[in-house]
Coordinates of N, CA and C in Angstrom, one line a residue:
M261 N 79.0 332.3 94.2 CA 79.4 331.4 95.3 C 78.2 330.9 96.0
R262 N 77.2 331.7 96.2 CA 76.0 331.3 96.9 C 75.2 330.2 96.1
I263 N 75.2 330.5 94.8 CA 74.5 329.5 93.9 C 75.2 328.1 93.9
L264 N 76.6 328.2 94.0 CA 77.3 326.9 94.1 C 77.0 326.2 95.4
L265 N 77.0 326.9 96.5 CA 76.6 326.3 97.8 C 75.2 325.8 97.8
L266 N 74.3 326.5 97.2 CA 72.9 326.0 97.1 C 72.8 324.8 96.3
F267 N 73.5 324.7 95.2 CA 73.5 323.5 94.3 C 74.1 322.3 95.1
I268 N 75.2 322.5 95.7 CA 75.9 321.4 96.5 C 74.9 321.0 97.6
S269 N 74.3 321.9 98.3 CA 73.3 321.5 99.3 C 72.2 320.7 98.8
L270 N 71.6 321.1 97.6 CA 70.5 320.4 97.0 C 70.9 319.0 96.6
V271 N 72.1 318.9 96.0 CA 72.6 317.6 95.6 C 72.8 316.7 96.8
C272 N 73.4 317.2 97.9 CA 73.5 316.4 99.1 C 72.2 315.9 99.6
L273 N 71.2 316.8 99.7 CA 69.9 316.5 100.1 C 69.3 315.4 99.3
F274 N 69.3 315.6 98.0 CA 68.7 314.6 97.1 C 69.4 313.2 97.2
Y275 N 70.7 313.2 97.3 CA 71.5 312.0 97.4 C 71.2 311.3 98.8
S276 N 71.1 312.1 99.8 CA 70.8 311.6 101.1 C 69.4 310.9 101.2
C277 N 68.4 311.6 100.6 CA 67.0 311.1 100.5 C 67.0 309.8 99.7
Q278 N 67.7 309.8 98.6 CA 67.7 308.6 97.8 C 68.4 307.4 98.5
N279 N 69.4 307.6 99.2 CA 70.1 306.6 100.0 C 69.2 306.1 101.2
S280 N 68.5 307.0 101.8 CA 67.6 306.6 102.9 C 66.6 305.6 102.4
S281 N 66.0 305.9 101.2 CA 65.0 305.0 100.8 C 65.6 303.6 100.4
N282 N 66.8 303.7 99.9 CA 67.5 302.4 99.6 C 67.8 301.7 100.8
N283 N 68.2 302.4 101.9 CA 68.6 301.7 103.1 C 67.3 301.1 103.8
S284 N 66.2 301.7 103.7 CA 65.0 301.1 104.3 C 64.6 299.9 103.5
N285 N 64.8 299.8 102.2 CA 64.5 298.6 101.4 C 65.5 297.5 101.8
S286 N 66.8 297.9 102.0 CA 67.7 296.8 102.4 C 67.4 296.3 103.8
N287 N 66.8 297.1 104.7 CA 66.5 296.6 106.0 C 65.3 295.6 105.9
L288 N 64.6 295.6 104.8 CA 63.5 294.6 104.7 C 64.1 293.2 104.5
K289 N 65.3 293.2 103.9 CA 66.0 291.9 103.7 C 66.6 291.5 105.1
F290 N 66.7 290.2 105.3 CA 67.2 289.8 106.6 C 68.0 288.5 106.3
E291 N 69.2 288.4 107.0 CA 70.0 287.2 106.9 C 70.4 286.8 108.3
K292 N 70.5 285.5 108.5 CA 71.0 285.0 109.8 C 72.5 285.5 109.9
F293 N 72.9 285.7 111.1 CA 74.3 286.1 111.4 C 75.2 285.0 111.0
D294 N 76.2 285.3 110.2 CA 77.3 284.4 109.8 C 78.6 285.1 110.0
S295 N 79.4 284.5 110.9 CA 80.7 285.2 111.2 C 81.6 285.4 110.0
I296 N 81.6 284.5 109.1 CA 82.5 284.6 107.9 C 82.0 285.7 107.0
K297 N 80.6 285.8 106.7 CA 80.1 286.9 105.9 C 80.2 288.2 106.6
W298 N 80.1 288.3 107.9 CA 80.2 289.5 108.7 C 81.5 290.2 108.4
K299 N 82.6 289.4 108.1 CA 83.9 290.0 108.0 C 84.2 290.3 106.5
I300 N 83.4 290.0 105.6 CA 83.7 290.3 104.2 C 83.6 291.8 103.9
E301 N 84.7 292.3 103.4 CA 84.7 293.8 103.1 C 85.2 293.9 101.6
E302 N 84.5 294.9 100.9 CA 84.8 295.2 99.5 C 84.7 296.7 99.3
N303 N 85.8 297.2 98.9 CA 85.9 298.7 98.6 C 85.5 299.5 99.8
D304 N 86.0 299.1 101.0 CA 85.7 299.8 102.2 C 84.3 299.8 102.7
N305 N 83.5 298.8 102.2 CA 82.2 298.5 102.6 C 82.0 297.1 103.0
Y306 N 81.2 296.8 104.0 CA 80.9 295.5 104.5 C 79.6 295.1 103.8
L307 N 79.7 294.0 103.0 CA 78.6 293.6 102.1 C 77.3 293.0 102.9
Y308 N 77.5 292.4 104.0 CA 76.4 291.7 104.7 C 76.0 292.2 106.1
R309 N 76.8 293.1 106.6 CA 76.6 293.5 108.0 C 75.2 294.1 108.2
D310 N 74.8 295.0 107.4 CA 73.5 295.6 107.6 C 72.3 294.6 107.5
L311 N 72.5 293.5 106.7 CA 71.5 292.5 106.5 C 71.5 291.6 107.8
M312 N 72.6 291.5 108.5 CA 72.7 290.5 109.6 C 72.6 291.2 110.9
I313 N 72.6 292.5 111.0 CA 72.7 293.2 112.3 C 71.5 292.9 113.2
K314 N 70.4 292.8 112.6 CA 69.2 292.5 113.4 C 69.3 291.1 114.1
D315 N 69.7 290.1 113.4 CA 69.9 288.8 113.9 C 71.0 288.8 115.0
L316 N 72.1 289.5 114.7 CA 73.2 289.5 115.7 C 72.7 290.1 117.0
I317 N 72.0 291.2 116.9 CA 71.5 291.9 118.1 C 70.4 291.1 118.9
E318 N 69.5 290.5 118.1 CA 68.4 289.9 118.8 C 68.6 288.4 119.2
N319 N 69.5 287.7 118.4 CA 69.6 286.3 118.7 C 71.0 285.7 119.1
I320 N 72.0 286.5 119.0 CA 73.3 286.1 119.3 C 73.7 286.7 120.7
R321 N 74.1 285.8 121.6 CA 74.5 286.3 122.9 C 75.9 286.9 122.9
L322 N 76.0 288.2 123.2 CA 77.3 288.8 123.2 C 77.7 289.2 124.6
K323 N 76.7 289.5 125.5 CA 77.0 289.9 126.8 C 77.7 288.8 127.6
G324 N 78.8 289.1 128.2 CA 79.6 288.1 128.9 C 80.7 287.5 128.2
L325 N 80.7 287.6 126.8 CA 81.8 287.1 126.0 C 83.1 287.8 126.3
T326 N 84.2 287.1 126.2 CA 85.5 287.8 126.4 C 85.8 288.5 125.1
K327 N 86.8 289.4 125.2 CA 87.3 290.2 124.0 C 87.8 289.2 123.0
T328 N 88.5 288.2 123.4 CA 89.0 287.2 122.4 C 87.8 286.5 121.7
E329 N 86.8 286.1 122.4 CA 85.6 285.5 121.8 C 84.9 286.5 120.8
I330 N 84.9 287.7 121.2 CA 84.3 288.8 120.3 C 85.1 288.9 119.0
L331 N 86.5 288.9 119.2 CA 87.3 289.1 118.0 C 87.3 287.8 117.1
N332 N 87.1 286.6 117.7 CA 86.9 285.4 116.9 C 85.6 285.4 116.1
T333 N 84.6 286.0 116.8 CA 83.3 286.0 116.1 C 83.1 287.1 115.1
L334 N 83.5 288.3 115.5 CA 83.3 289.5 114.6 C 84.5 290.0 113.9
G335 N 85.7 289.5 114.2 CA 86.9 290.0 113.6 C 87.4 291.2 114.3
E336 N 88.5 291.8 113.8 CA 89.0 293.0 114.4 C 88.1 294.2 114.2
P337 N 87.9 295.0 115.2 CA 87.0 296.2 115.0 C 87.6 297.2 114.1
D338 N 86.8 298.0 113.5 CA 87.2 299.1 112.6 C 87.9 300.1 113.4
R339 N 87.6 300.2 114.7 CA 88.2 301.2 115.6 C 88.0 300.7 117.0
S340 N 88.9 301.1 117.9 CA 88.7 300.8 119.3 C 89.2 302.0 120.1
D341 N 88.6 302.2 121.2 CA 88.9 303.3 122.1 C 88.8 302.9 123.5
G342 N 89.9 302.5 124.2 CA 89.9 302.0 125.5 C 89.0 300.7 125.6
S343 N 87.9 300.8 126.3 CA 87.1 299.6 126.5 C 85.9 299.5 125.5
Y344 N 86.0 300.3 124.4 CA 85.0 300.3 123.4 C 85.5 299.7 122.1
L345 N 84.7 298.9 121.4 CA 85.0 298.3 120.1 C 83.9 298.8 119.2
F346 N 84.4 299.3 118.0 CA 83.4 299.9 117.0 C 83.5 299.1 115.7
Y347 N 82.4 298.6 115.3 CA 82.3 297.8 114.0 C 81.3 298.6 113.1
T348 N 81.9 299.0 111.9 CA 81.0 299.7 110.9 C 80.1 298.7 110.4
V349 N 78.8 299.0 110.4 CA 77.7 298.2 109.8 C 77.4 298.7 108.4
H350 N 77.2 300.0 108.3 CA 76.9 300.5 107.0 C 77.3 302.0 107.0
K351 N 77.7 302.5 105.9 CA 78.0 303.9 105.7 C 77.6 304.4 104.3
T352 N 77.0 305.6 104.3 CA 76.6 306.2 103.1 C 77.5 307.4 102.8
Q353 N 78.1 307.4 101.7 CA 79.0 308.5 101.3 C 78.6 309.2 100.1
L354 N 78.9 310.5 100.0 CA 78.6 311.3 98.8 C 79.8 311.1 97.9
W355 N 79.6 310.4 96.8 CA 80.7 310.1 95.9 C 81.8 309.4 96.7
K356 N 83.0 309.9 96.6 CA 84.1 309.3 97.3 C 84.7 310.3 98.3
L357 N 83.9 311.2 98.8 CA 84.4 312.2 99.8 C 84.7 311.5 101.0
P358 N 85.7 311.9 101.7 CA 86.2 311.2 102.9 C 85.3 311.2 104.1
V359 N 84.3 312.1 104.1 CA 83.4 312.2 105.3 C 82.1 311.6 104.9
P360 N 81.6 310.5 105.6 CA 80.4 309.9 105.3 C 79.2 310.8 105.6
L361 N 78.1 310.6 104.9 CA 76.8 311.3 105.2 C 76.1 310.6 106.4
H362 N 76.2 309.3 106.5 CA 75.5 308.6 107.5 C 76.3 307.3 107.8
T363 N 76.4 307.0 109.1 CA 77.1 305.8 109.5 C 76.3 305.0 110.5
K364 N 76.2 303.7 110.3 CA 75.6 302.8 111.3 C 76.7 302.0 111.9
T365 N 76.9 302.0 113.2 CA 78.0 301.4 113.9 C 77.5 300.5 115.0
L366 N 78.1 299.3 115.2 CA 77.9 298.4 116.3 C 79.0 298.8 117.3
V367 N 78.5 299.2 118.5 CA 79.4 299.6 119.6 C 79.4 298.6 120.7
I368 N 80.5 298.1 121.1 CA 80.6 297.1 122.2 C 81.4 297.6 123.3
K369 N 80.8 297.6 124.5 CA 81.5 298.1 125.7 C 82.0 296.9 126.5
L370 N 83.3 296.9 126.8 CA 83.9 295.9 127.6 C 84.0 296.3 129.0
T371 N 83.9 295.4 130.0 CA 84.1 295.7 131.4 C 85.6 295.7 131.7
S372 N 86.0 296.1 132.9 CA 87.4 296.2 133.2 C 88.0 294.8 133.2
E373 N 87.2 293.7 133.3 CA 87.7 292.3 133.2 C 87.8 291.9 131.8
G374 N 87.3 292.7 130.8 CA 87.5 292.3 129.4 C 86.4 291.5 128.9
T375 N 85.2 291.5 129.5 CA 84.0 290.8 128.9 C 83.0 291.9 128.5
V376 N 82.1 291.5 127.6 CA 81.1 292.4 127.0 C 80.1 292.8 128.1
E377 N 80.0 294.1 128.3 CA 79.0 294.7 129.2 C 77.7 295.0 128.5
W378 N 77.8 295.6 127.4 CA 76.7 295.9 126.5 C 77.1 296.2 125.1
R379 N 76.1 296.1 124.2 CA 76.3 296.5 122.8 C 75.1 297.3 122.4
K380 N 75.4 298.3 121.5 CA 74.4 299.2 121.0 C 74.7 299.5 119.5
I381 N 73.6 299.9 118.8 CA 73.8 300.4 117.4 C 73.7 301.9 117.5
H382 N 74.7 302.5 116.9 CA 74.8 304.0 116.9 C 74.7 304.4 115.4
E383 N 73.7 305.4 115.2 CA 73.5 305.9 113.9 C 73.6 307.4 113.9

């Protein structure tokens, strides 16, 4: 049993390190934010979000937008919780296990009036 746990731990470590290097390479690529591409999802992954997140954060004004304007621009969030909207940017999974190893999420906080107060990247 210990050997099996050690093996699984080593495989997870190796896979995680391998994906980290792949992610850093993908961050070298950069795309301008495009609302249509942002919404493209394939096999539970968003193909362009990680490439566009830098431009979205640095060059697209989100603060002060209404929830309706955010939904028109970014689409429906992957999850919401009260005044928070969560958009999955990138996730790394070990094979098809239901729990991701790493997730990058755009979090948007709405004011009580329903406008964007702030946005952050959570990893």
